[in-house]
Tab-separated table of C-alpha atoms and ligand atoms in Angstrom:
chain	number	residue	atom	x	y	z
X	26	MET	CA	176.580	-33.950	-60.740
X	27	ARG	CA	180.203	-34.227	-61.734
X	28	VAL	CA	181.611	-30.794	-62.608
X	29	PRO	CA	184.952	-29.428	-63.808
X	30	THR	CA	187.405	-29.191	-60.927
X	31	THR	CA	188.499	-25.701	-61.946
X	32	GLU	CA	184.942	-24.375	-61.778
X	33	LEU	CA	184.822	-25.401	-58.135
X	34	PHE	CA	188.155	-23.650	-57.596
X	35	ARG	CA	186.821	-20.450	-59.173
X	36	HIS	CA	183.912	-20.378	-56.765
X	37	ALA	CA	186.055	-21.164	-53.722
X	38	TYR	CA	189.150	-19.008	-54.390
X	39	GLY	CA	190.092	-16.802	-51.458
X	40	GLN	CA	186.890	-17.649	-49.558
X	41	TYR	CA	186.995	-21.286	-48.536
X	42	ALA	CA	188.665	-24.590	-49.421
X	43	LEU	CA	187.118	-27.691	-50.960
X	44	GLY	CA	187.629	-30.916	-49.062
X	45	ALA	CA	189.377	-33.459	-51.274
X	46	TYR	CA	188.549	-36.794	-49.693
X	47	ASN	CA	190.088	-40.146	-50.627
X	48	ILE	CA	187.895	-43.200	-50.951
X	49	ASN	CA	188.787	-46.895	-51.195
X	50	ASN	CA	185.457	-48.643	-50.746
X	51	LEU	CA	181.676	-48.459	-50.794
X	52	GLU	CA	181.152	-47.388	-47.172
X	53	GLN	CA	183.574	-44.460	-47.514
X	54	ALA	CA	181.806	-43.375	-50.701
X	55	VAL	CA	178.325	-43.493	-49.154
X	56	GLY	CA	179.405	-41.698	-45.954
X	57	LEU	CA	181.155	-39.053	-48.083
X	58	PHE	CA	178.144	-38.311	-50.283
X	59	ARG	CA	175.756	-38.267	-47.335
X	60	GLY	CA	178.012	-35.937	-45.340
X	61	ASN	CA	178.436	-33.505	-48.218
X	62	LEU	CA	174.654	-33.258	-48.504
X	63	GLY	CA	174.173	-32.884	-44.766
X	64	LYS	CA	172.419	-36.258	-44.515
X	65	LYS	CA	173.430	-37.708	-41.182
X	66	GLU	CA	171.783	-41.125	-41.147
X	67	LYS	CA	170.267	-42.231	-44.425
X	68	ASN	CA	170.489	-41.724	-48.172
X	69	ASP	CA	166.889	-40.550	-48.507
X	70	GLU	CA	166.995	-37.754	-45.909
X	71	PRO	CA	166.401	-34.263	-47.334
X	72	VAL	CA	169.483	-32.202	-48.174
X	73	ASP	CA	170.452	-29.869	-45.350
X	74	SER	CA	171.498	-26.793	-47.316
X	75	THR	CA	172.862	-25.093	-44.192
X	76	VAL	CA	175.784	-27.560	-44.247
X	77	ALA	CA	175.693	-29.089	-47.753
X	78	ALA	CA	178.979	-28.642	-49.608
X	79	PRO	CA	180.631	-29.120	-52.984
X	80	PHE	CA	183.570	-31.503	-52.729
X	81	ILE	CA	186.310	-33.398	-54.509
X	82	LEU	CA	186.366	-37.177	-54.421
X	83	GLN	CA	189.831	-38.494	-55.014
X	84	ILE	CA	191.280	-41.851	-55.804
X	85	SER	CA	194.924	-42.846	-55.332
X	86	ARG	CA	196.783	-45.393	-57.416
X	87	GLY	CA	196.645	-47.698	-54.395
X	88	ALA	CA	192.850	-47.355	-54.265
X	89	ARG	CA	192.569	-48.080	-58.005
X	90	SER	CA	194.574	-51.278	-57.706
X	91	TYR	CA	193.070	-52.421	-54.380
X	92	THR	CA	190.470	-54.532	-56.200
X	93	ASP	CA	189.901	-53.339	-59.764
X	94	LYS	CA	189.673	-49.651	-60.677
X	95	ARG	CA	186.329	-50.314	-62.405
X	96	PHE	CA	184.640	-51.101	-59.067
X	97	LEU	CA	185.371	-47.612	-57.712
X	98	GLU	CA	184.348	-45.996	-60.996
X	99	ALA	CA	181.045	-47.894	-60.844
X	100	ILE	CA	180.509	-46.788	-57.223
X	101	ILE	CA	181.003	-43.160	-58.248
X	102	ARG	CA	178.579	-43.447	-61.190
X	103	THR	CA	175.983	-45.059	-58.930
X	104	ALA	CA	176.480	-42.435	-56.219
X	105	GLU	CA	175.820	-39.783	-58.854
X	106	GLU	CA	172.415	-41.405	-59.470
X	107	VAL	CA	171.578	-42.045	-55.805
X	108	PHE	CA	172.606	-38.496	-54.779
X	109	PRO	CA	171.534	-36.309	-57.724
X	110	GLU	CA	171.853	-33.112	-55.654
X	111	ALA	CA	175.593	-33.605	-55.038
X	112	ILE	CA	178.060	-31.361	-56.831
X	113	PHE	CA	181.546	-32.863	-56.985
X	114	ALA	CA	184.716	-33.353	-58.971
X	115	VAL	CA	186.588	-36.646	-59.392
X	116	HIS	CA	190.332	-36.486	-59.108
X	117	LEU	CA	193.270	-38.887	-59.522
X	118	ASP	CA	195.536	-38.466	-56.502
X	119	HIS	CA	199.344	-38.733	-56.894
X	120	GLY	CA	199.355	-40.114	-60.429
X	121	THR	CA	202.321	-41.329	-62.413
X	122	GLU	CA	202.403	-40.326	-66.077
X	123	GLU	CA	200.962	-43.715	-67.042
X	124	ALA	CA	198.207	-43.575	-64.380
X	125	CYS	CA	197.266	-40.066	-65.565
X	126	TYR	CA	196.826	-41.224	-69.148
X	127	ASP	CA	194.751	-44.140	-67.999
X	128	ALA	CA	192.541	-41.875	-65.862
X	129	ILE	CA	192.217	-39.304	-68.690
X	130	ASP	CA	190.935	-42.068	-70.983
X	131	SER	CA	188.558	-43.549	-68.417
X	132	GLY	CA	185.922	-40.859	-68.757
X	133	ILE	CA	185.203	-40.522	-65.043
X	134	TYR	CA	187.920	-38.116	-63.832
X	135	THR	CA	187.496	-34.351	-64.072
X	136	SER	CA	191.116	-33.785	-63.022
X	137	VAL	CA	194.361	-35.679	-62.540
X	138	MET	CA	197.412	-35.061	-60.431
X	139	ILE	CA	200.772	-35.751	-61.999
X	140	ASP	CA	203.234	-36.161	-59.176
X	141	ALA	CA	206.748	-35.952	-60.534
X	142	SER	CA	207.908	-33.946	-57.509
X	143	ASP	CA	210.628	-36.476	-56.708
X	144	LYS	CA	212.263	-35.793	-60.086
X	145	PRO	CA	214.714	-32.972	-60.835
X	146	PHE	CA	213.015	-29.665	-61.777
X	147	GLU	CA	213.518	-29.932	-65.548
X	148	GLU	CA	212.194	-33.506	-65.634
X	149	ASN	CA	209.182	-32.539	-63.508
X	150	VAL	CA	208.495	-29.712	-65.993
X	151	ALA	CA	208.767	-32.019	-69.018
X	152	ILE	CA	206.559	-34.798	-67.575
X	153	THR	CA	203.944	-32.341	-66.298
X	154	ARG	CA	203.847	-30.551	-69.684
X	155	ARG	CA	203.159	-33.829	-71.500
X	156	VAL	CA	200.320	-34.728	-69.107
X	157	VAL	CA	198.828	-31.239	-69.418
X	158	GLU	CA	198.725	-31.558	-73.225
X	159	ARG	CA	196.989	-34.951	-73.121
X	160	ALA	CA	194.543	-33.872	-70.378
X	161	HIS	CA	193.593	-30.515	-71.877
X	162	ALA	CA	192.833	-32.179	-75.207
X	163	LYS	CA	190.064	-34.019	-73.363
X	164	GLY	CA	188.885	-31.088	-71.201
X	165	ILE	CA	190.483	-32.483	-68.058
X	166	VAL	CA	192.580	-30.280	-65.769
X	167	VAL	CA	195.887	-31.043	-64.128
X	168	GLU	CA	197.310	-30.612	-60.633
X	169	ALA	CA	201.090	-30.872	-60.390
X	170	GLU	CA	203.452	-30.799	-57.399
X	171	LEU	CA	206.589	-28.852	-56.787
X	172	GLY	CA	208.689	-29.351	-53.680
X	173	GLN	CA	208.512	-32.404	-51.447
X	174	LEU	CA	206.394	-33.122	-48.439
X	175	GLY	CA	207.894	-35.002	-45.524
X	176	GLY	CA	207.112	-38.694	-44.991
X	177	VAL	CA	205.946	-41.215	-47.532
X	178	GLU	CA	204.072	-40.398	-50.750
X	179	GLU	CA	202.803	-43.714	-51.995
X	180	ASP	CA	206.067	-45.523	-52.789
X	181	VAL	CA	208.160	-42.399	-52.849
X	182	VAL	CA	209.989	-41.543	-49.665
X	183	GLY	CA	210.381	-37.796	-49.786
X	184	SER	CA	212.611	-35.575	-47.735
X	185	VAL	CA	211.146	-32.242	-46.682
X	186	HIS	CA	211.844	-29.671	-49.394
X	187	LEU	CA	209.583	-26.636	-49.250
X	188	THR	CA	208.291	-25.122	-52.493
X	189	ASP	CA	210.357	-22.214	-53.766
X	190	PRO	CA	208.051	-19.284	-54.752
X	191	ASP	CA	210.156	-18.227	-57.748
X	192	GLN	CA	210.403	-21.772	-59.036
X	193	ALA	CA	206.634	-22.182	-58.580
X	194	ALA	CA	205.963	-19.207	-60.864
X	195	GLU	CA	208.330	-20.555	-63.521
X	196	PHE	CA	206.885	-24.070	-63.221
X	197	ILE	CA	203.312	-22.940	-63.784
X	198	GLU	CA	204.311	-20.733	-66.706
X	199	ARG	CA	206.250	-23.524	-68.428
X	200	THR	CA	203.893	-26.446	-67.755
X	201	GLY	CA	200.472	-24.837	-68.030
X	202	CYS	CA	199.294	-26.884	-65.031
X	203	ASP	CA	195.940	-25.727	-63.669
X	204	SER	CA	196.670	-26.009	-59.942
X	205	LEU	CA	199.791	-26.580	-57.882
X	206	ALA	CA	200.375	-28.745	-54.801
X	207	VAL	CA	202.858	-26.947	-52.614
X	208	ALA	CA	205.133	-28.279	-49.891
X	209	ILE	CA	204.589	-26.003	-46.881
X	210	GLY	CA	205.657	-28.201	-44.019
X	211	THR	CA	202.920	-30.852	-43.968
X	212	SER	CA	203.354	-34.551	-44.599
X	213	HIS	CA	201.077	-37.514	-45.306
X	214	GLY	CA	199.858	-39.805	-42.539
X	215	ALA	CA	199.240	-39.504	-38.811
X	216	TYR	CA	202.667	-38.259	-37.688
X	217	LYS	CA	203.125	-34.829	-39.216
X	218	PHE	CA	204.970	-32.684	-36.732
X	219	GLN	CA	207.421	-33.435	-33.990
X	220	GLY	CA	207.473	-30.539	-31.606
X	221	PRO	CA	206.311	-26.998	-32.284
X	222	GLN	CA	206.680	-26.785	-36.086
X	223	GLY	CA	203.496	-26.364	-38.111
X	224	VAL	CA	202.156	-25.309	-41.478
X	225	ARG	CA	204.397	-22.678	-43.069
X	226	LEU	CA	201.744	-20.078	-43.860
X	227	ASP	CA	204.543	-17.567	-44.364
X	228	VAL	CA	205.916	-19.640	-47.270
X	229	LEU	CA	202.385	-20.030	-48.654
X	230	ALA	CA	201.899	-16.252	-48.581
X	231	ARG	CA	205.162	-15.780	-50.525
X	232	ILE	CA	204.117	-18.378	-53.117
X	233	GLN	CA	200.717	-16.730	-53.592
X	234	LYS	CA	202.345	-13.323	-54.148
X	235	ARG	CA	204.490	-14.689	-56.992
X	236	LEU	CA	201.614	-16.394	-58.884
X	237	PRO	CA	198.979	-15.059	-61.295
X	238	GLU	CA	195.908	-13.679	-59.500
X	239	GLY	CA	193.384	-16.365	-58.608
X	240	TYR	CA	195.758	-19.277	-59.215
X	241	PRO	CA	194.551	-22.294	-57.175
X	242	LEU	CA	196.920	-23.991	-54.744
X	243	VAL	CA	196.574	-27.388	-53.085
X	244	MET	CA	197.527	-28.534	-49.594
X	245	HIS	CA	198.428	-32.199	-49.261
X	246	GLY	CA	198.948	-33.988	-45.968
X	247	ALA	CA	196.218	-31.859	-44.415
X	248	SER	CA	194.472	-34.260	-42.039
X	249	SER	CA	194.059	-32.877	-38.547
X	250	VAL	CA	194.564	-36.306	-36.894
X	251	PRO	CA	191.981	-35.537	-34.186
X	252	PRO	CA	193.199	-36.655	-30.722
X	253	GLU	CA	189.648	-37.803	-29.823
X	254	TRP	CA	189.551	-40.307	-32.675
X	255	VAL	CA	193.074	-41.503	-31.898
X	256	ALA	CA	192.035	-41.949	-28.241
X	257	ARG	CA	189.022	-44.035	-29.322
X	258	ILE	CA	191.261	-46.249	-31.475
X	259	ASN	CA	193.718	-46.724	-28.605
X	260	ALA	CA	190.898	-47.402	-26.119
X	261	ALA	CA	189.703	-50.183	-28.422
X	262	GLY	CA	193.097	-51.894	-28.636
X	263	GLY	CA	194.912	-49.704	-31.178
X	264	GLN	CA	198.459	-48.488	-30.803
X	265	ILE	CA	198.807	-45.036	-32.302
X	266	LYS	CA	201.321	-43.047	-30.283
X	267	GLY	CA	202.724	-39.564	-30.775
X	268	SER	CA	200.472	-38.638	-33.716
X	269	SER	CA	199.826	-35.051	-34.779
X	270	GLY	CA	198.062	-33.217	-37.609
X	271	VAL	CA	197.331	-29.841	-39.171
X	272	PRO	CA	195.378	-27.583	-36.798
X	273	GLU	CA	191.922	-27.123	-38.255
X	274	GLU	CA	192.103	-23.356	-37.766
X	275	ASP	CA	194.890	-23.288	-40.393
X	276	TYR	CA	192.479	-24.443	-43.163
X	277	LEU	CA	190.714	-21.113	-43.569
X	278	LYS	CA	193.970	-19.192	-43.144
X	279	ALA	CA	195.399	-21.265	-46.017
X	280	ALA	CA	192.223	-20.738	-48.076
X	281	LYS	CA	192.641	-16.948	-47.784
X	282	LEU	CA	196.143	-17.431	-49.197
X	283	GLY	CA	194.921	-19.232	-52.340
X	284	VAL	CA	194.563	-22.848	-51.203
X	285	CYS	CA	191.371	-24.138	-52.877
X	286	LYS	CA	191.809	-27.881	-52.287
X	287	ILE	CA	192.677	-29.481	-48.978
X	288	ASN	CA	193.537	-33.217	-49.135
X	289	ILE	CA	192.191	-35.406	-46.349
X	290	ASP	CA	192.710	-39.156	-46.305
X	291	THR	CA	194.214	-40.091	-42.931
X	292	ASP	CA	191.320	-38.627	-40.896
X	293	GLY	CA	188.850	-40.844	-42.760
X	294	ARG	CA	191.030	-43.849	-42.024
X	295	LEU	CA	191.102	-42.974	-38.335
X	296	VAL	CA	187.311	-42.758	-38.192
X	297	TRP	CA	187.107	-46.100	-39.988
X	298	CYS	CA	189.611	-47.737	-37.642
X	299	ALA	CA	187.928	-46.479	-34.446
X	300	ILE	CA	184.441	-47.586	-35.504
X	301	TYR	CA	185.494	-51.053	-36.620
X	302	ARG	CA	187.665	-51.645	-33.542
X	303	GLU	CA	184.861	-50.525	-31.219
X	304	SER	CA	182.370	-52.739	-33.014
X	305	PHE	CA	184.557	-55.818	-32.662
X	306	ARG	CA	185.290	-54.942	-29.026
X	307	ASP	CA	181.680	-54.261	-28.060
X	308	LYS	CA	179.941	-56.991	-30.107
X	309	PRO	CA	182.307	-59.940	-29.937
X	310	ALA	CA	179.655	-62.426	-31.026
X	311	ASP	CA	178.627	-60.430	-34.146
X	312	PHE	CA	180.201	-61.336	-37.482
X	313	ASP	CA	177.991	-59.353	-39.899
X	314	PRO	CA	180.061	-56.935	-42.025
X	315	ARG	CA	177.069	-54.581	-42.068
X	316	THR	CA	177.172	-54.006	-38.301
X	317	PRO	CA	180.333	-51.851	-38.270
X	318	GLY	CA	179.624	-50.664	-41.826
X	319	LYS	CA	176.337	-49.019	-40.866
X	320	VAL	CA	177.877	-47.196	-37.901
X	321	PHE	CA	180.844	-46.131	-39.995
X	322	MET	CA	178.746	-44.580	-42.771
X	323	LYS	CA	176.823	-42.570	-40.200
X	324	GLU	CA	179.842	-41.434	-38.241
X	325	TYR	CA	181.791	-40.639	-41.393
X	326	ALA	CA	178.929	-38.495	-42.727
X	327	ARG	CA	178.964	-36.555	-39.457
X	328	TYR	CA	182.735	-36.193	-39.620
X	329	ILE	CA	182.547	-34.871	-43.182
X	330	ILE	CA	179.968	-32.268	-42.109
X	331	HIS	CA	182.334	-31.120	-39.360
X	332	LYS	CA	185.301	-31.056	-41.722
X	333	ASN	CA	183.406	-28.966	-44.281
X	334	GLN	CA	182.482	-26.541	-41.519
X	335	VAL	CA	186.146	-25.910	-40.693
X	336	LEU	CA	187.058	-25.711	-44.379
X	337	GLY	CA	184.338	-23.146	-44.964
X	338	SER	CA	182.720	-25.244	-47.732
X	339	ALA	CA	179.695	-26.178	-45.581
X	340	GLY	CA	176.600	-24.301	-46.760
X	341	GLN	CA	178.113	-23.447	-50.185
X	342	LEU	CA	176.266	-26.046	-52.267
X	343	GLU	CA	173.400	-23.868	-53.470
X	344	SER	CA	175.699	-20.937	-54.180
X	345	VAL	CA	177.907	-23.205	-56.331
X	346	ARG	CA	174.823	-24.532	-58.124
X	347	GLN	CA	173.798	-20.983	-59.028
X	348	PHE	CA	177.354	-20.049	-60.037
X	349	LEU	CA	177.528	-23.069	-62.387
X	350	SER	CA	174.082	-22.433	-63.917
X	351	GLN	CA	174.984	-18.819	-64.698
X	352	LYS	CA	177.942	-20.080	-66.726
X	353	THR	CA	175.872	-22.303	-69.027
J	16	G3H	O1	198.872	-39.326	-50.630
J	16	G3H	C1	198.571	-40.373	-50.153
J	16	G3H	C2	197.124	-40.684	-49.934
J	16	G3H	O2	196.847	-40.615	-48.575
J	16	G3H	C3	196.753	-42.002	-50.556
J	16	G3H	O3	197.249	-43.068	-49.825
J	16	G3H	O4	198.246	-44.516	-51.596
J	16	G3H	O5	197.683	-45.438	-49.370
J	16	G3H	O6	195.876	-44.808	-50.970
J	16	G3H	P1	197.277	-44.544	-50.506
J	17	13P	P1	196.688	-36.940	-45.139
J	17	13P	O1	197.538	-38.138	-44.972
J	17	13P	O2	197.086	-35.839	-44.213
J	17	13P	O3	195.236	-37.251	-45.012
J	17	13P	O4	196.919	-36.380	-46.624
J	17	13P	C1	196.221	-36.935	-47.702
J	17	13P	C2	196.762	-36.490	-49.026
J	17	13P	O5	197.538	-35.555	-49.145
J	17	13P	C3	196.279	-37.230	-50.195
J	17	13P	O6	196.912	-36.816	-51.361
J	18	ZN	ZN1	198.930	-36.200	-51.066
């Protein structure tokens, strides 16, 4: 069941964070739905409510243009039928103004992100305000970004520029955006920190203090880049050196400071890369795309269960279901 993104935020606020997982293809989608229902091997296993979780499925502009955006939309609609117990939101990740309007009109997204964080403050305010007006008219909610993460955001190369708490309060007030992505020291990809720096929970705490009570924040660039998955990739011929990610113990600390949505894309790519490399290494005579695909869906489901456990969303599915039914 697709549900409004803000309803999930209301349930999570201050307690746990929702995993916001990027997908690009069918296998990622199936592994994601299975994992969020606690199904480790197959679609028709019973839901394991001890680990089942609400979640956010997100799609980047790159994912939309990889083949044709309608393929991913059809996968999501089909997953909704195959996994009727799932409770999830569908989100556009790092949208331009044009991509946001397209997503708003598509009928599948429950929220969009307008990312004008590379623009000067006043321009970011103006663009975000326009998107909020168009989205709210259709009952869709908007995530915006203020400050800049390190590294590369799609085709924007950002320099690290942490979110200013006073500006964040003004930005939310003037734009009416429903959630805010904050720059607190993370960056996208597998190389987040060089040396001892980490997530700036101190800056996050100052931002939370300046905002209206219960206002949902978003952490981008939140993959943990697990050394064990990187080691498996490298043992199977990969060359990922010097990678580092967000410590998983920071997720719940961030959740207590108002972060309701934690964006994870890179970790899913690492799992994908390890499984496919190992399959090609270990079965050199096999050329069936389903051979690595089957293993990947299973391993990804298990990884999602683990991730939800460290986010605190594991085991929340039935509580969210009740929360949503009381509202209708
Ligand atoms: O923020 C970036 C996300 O990881 C999406 O990456 O644009 O390569 O799909 P992508
Ligand atoms: P990672 O690269 O850390 O997975 O971040 C993903 C993200 O922020 C998507 O918007
Ligand atoms: Zn991001």
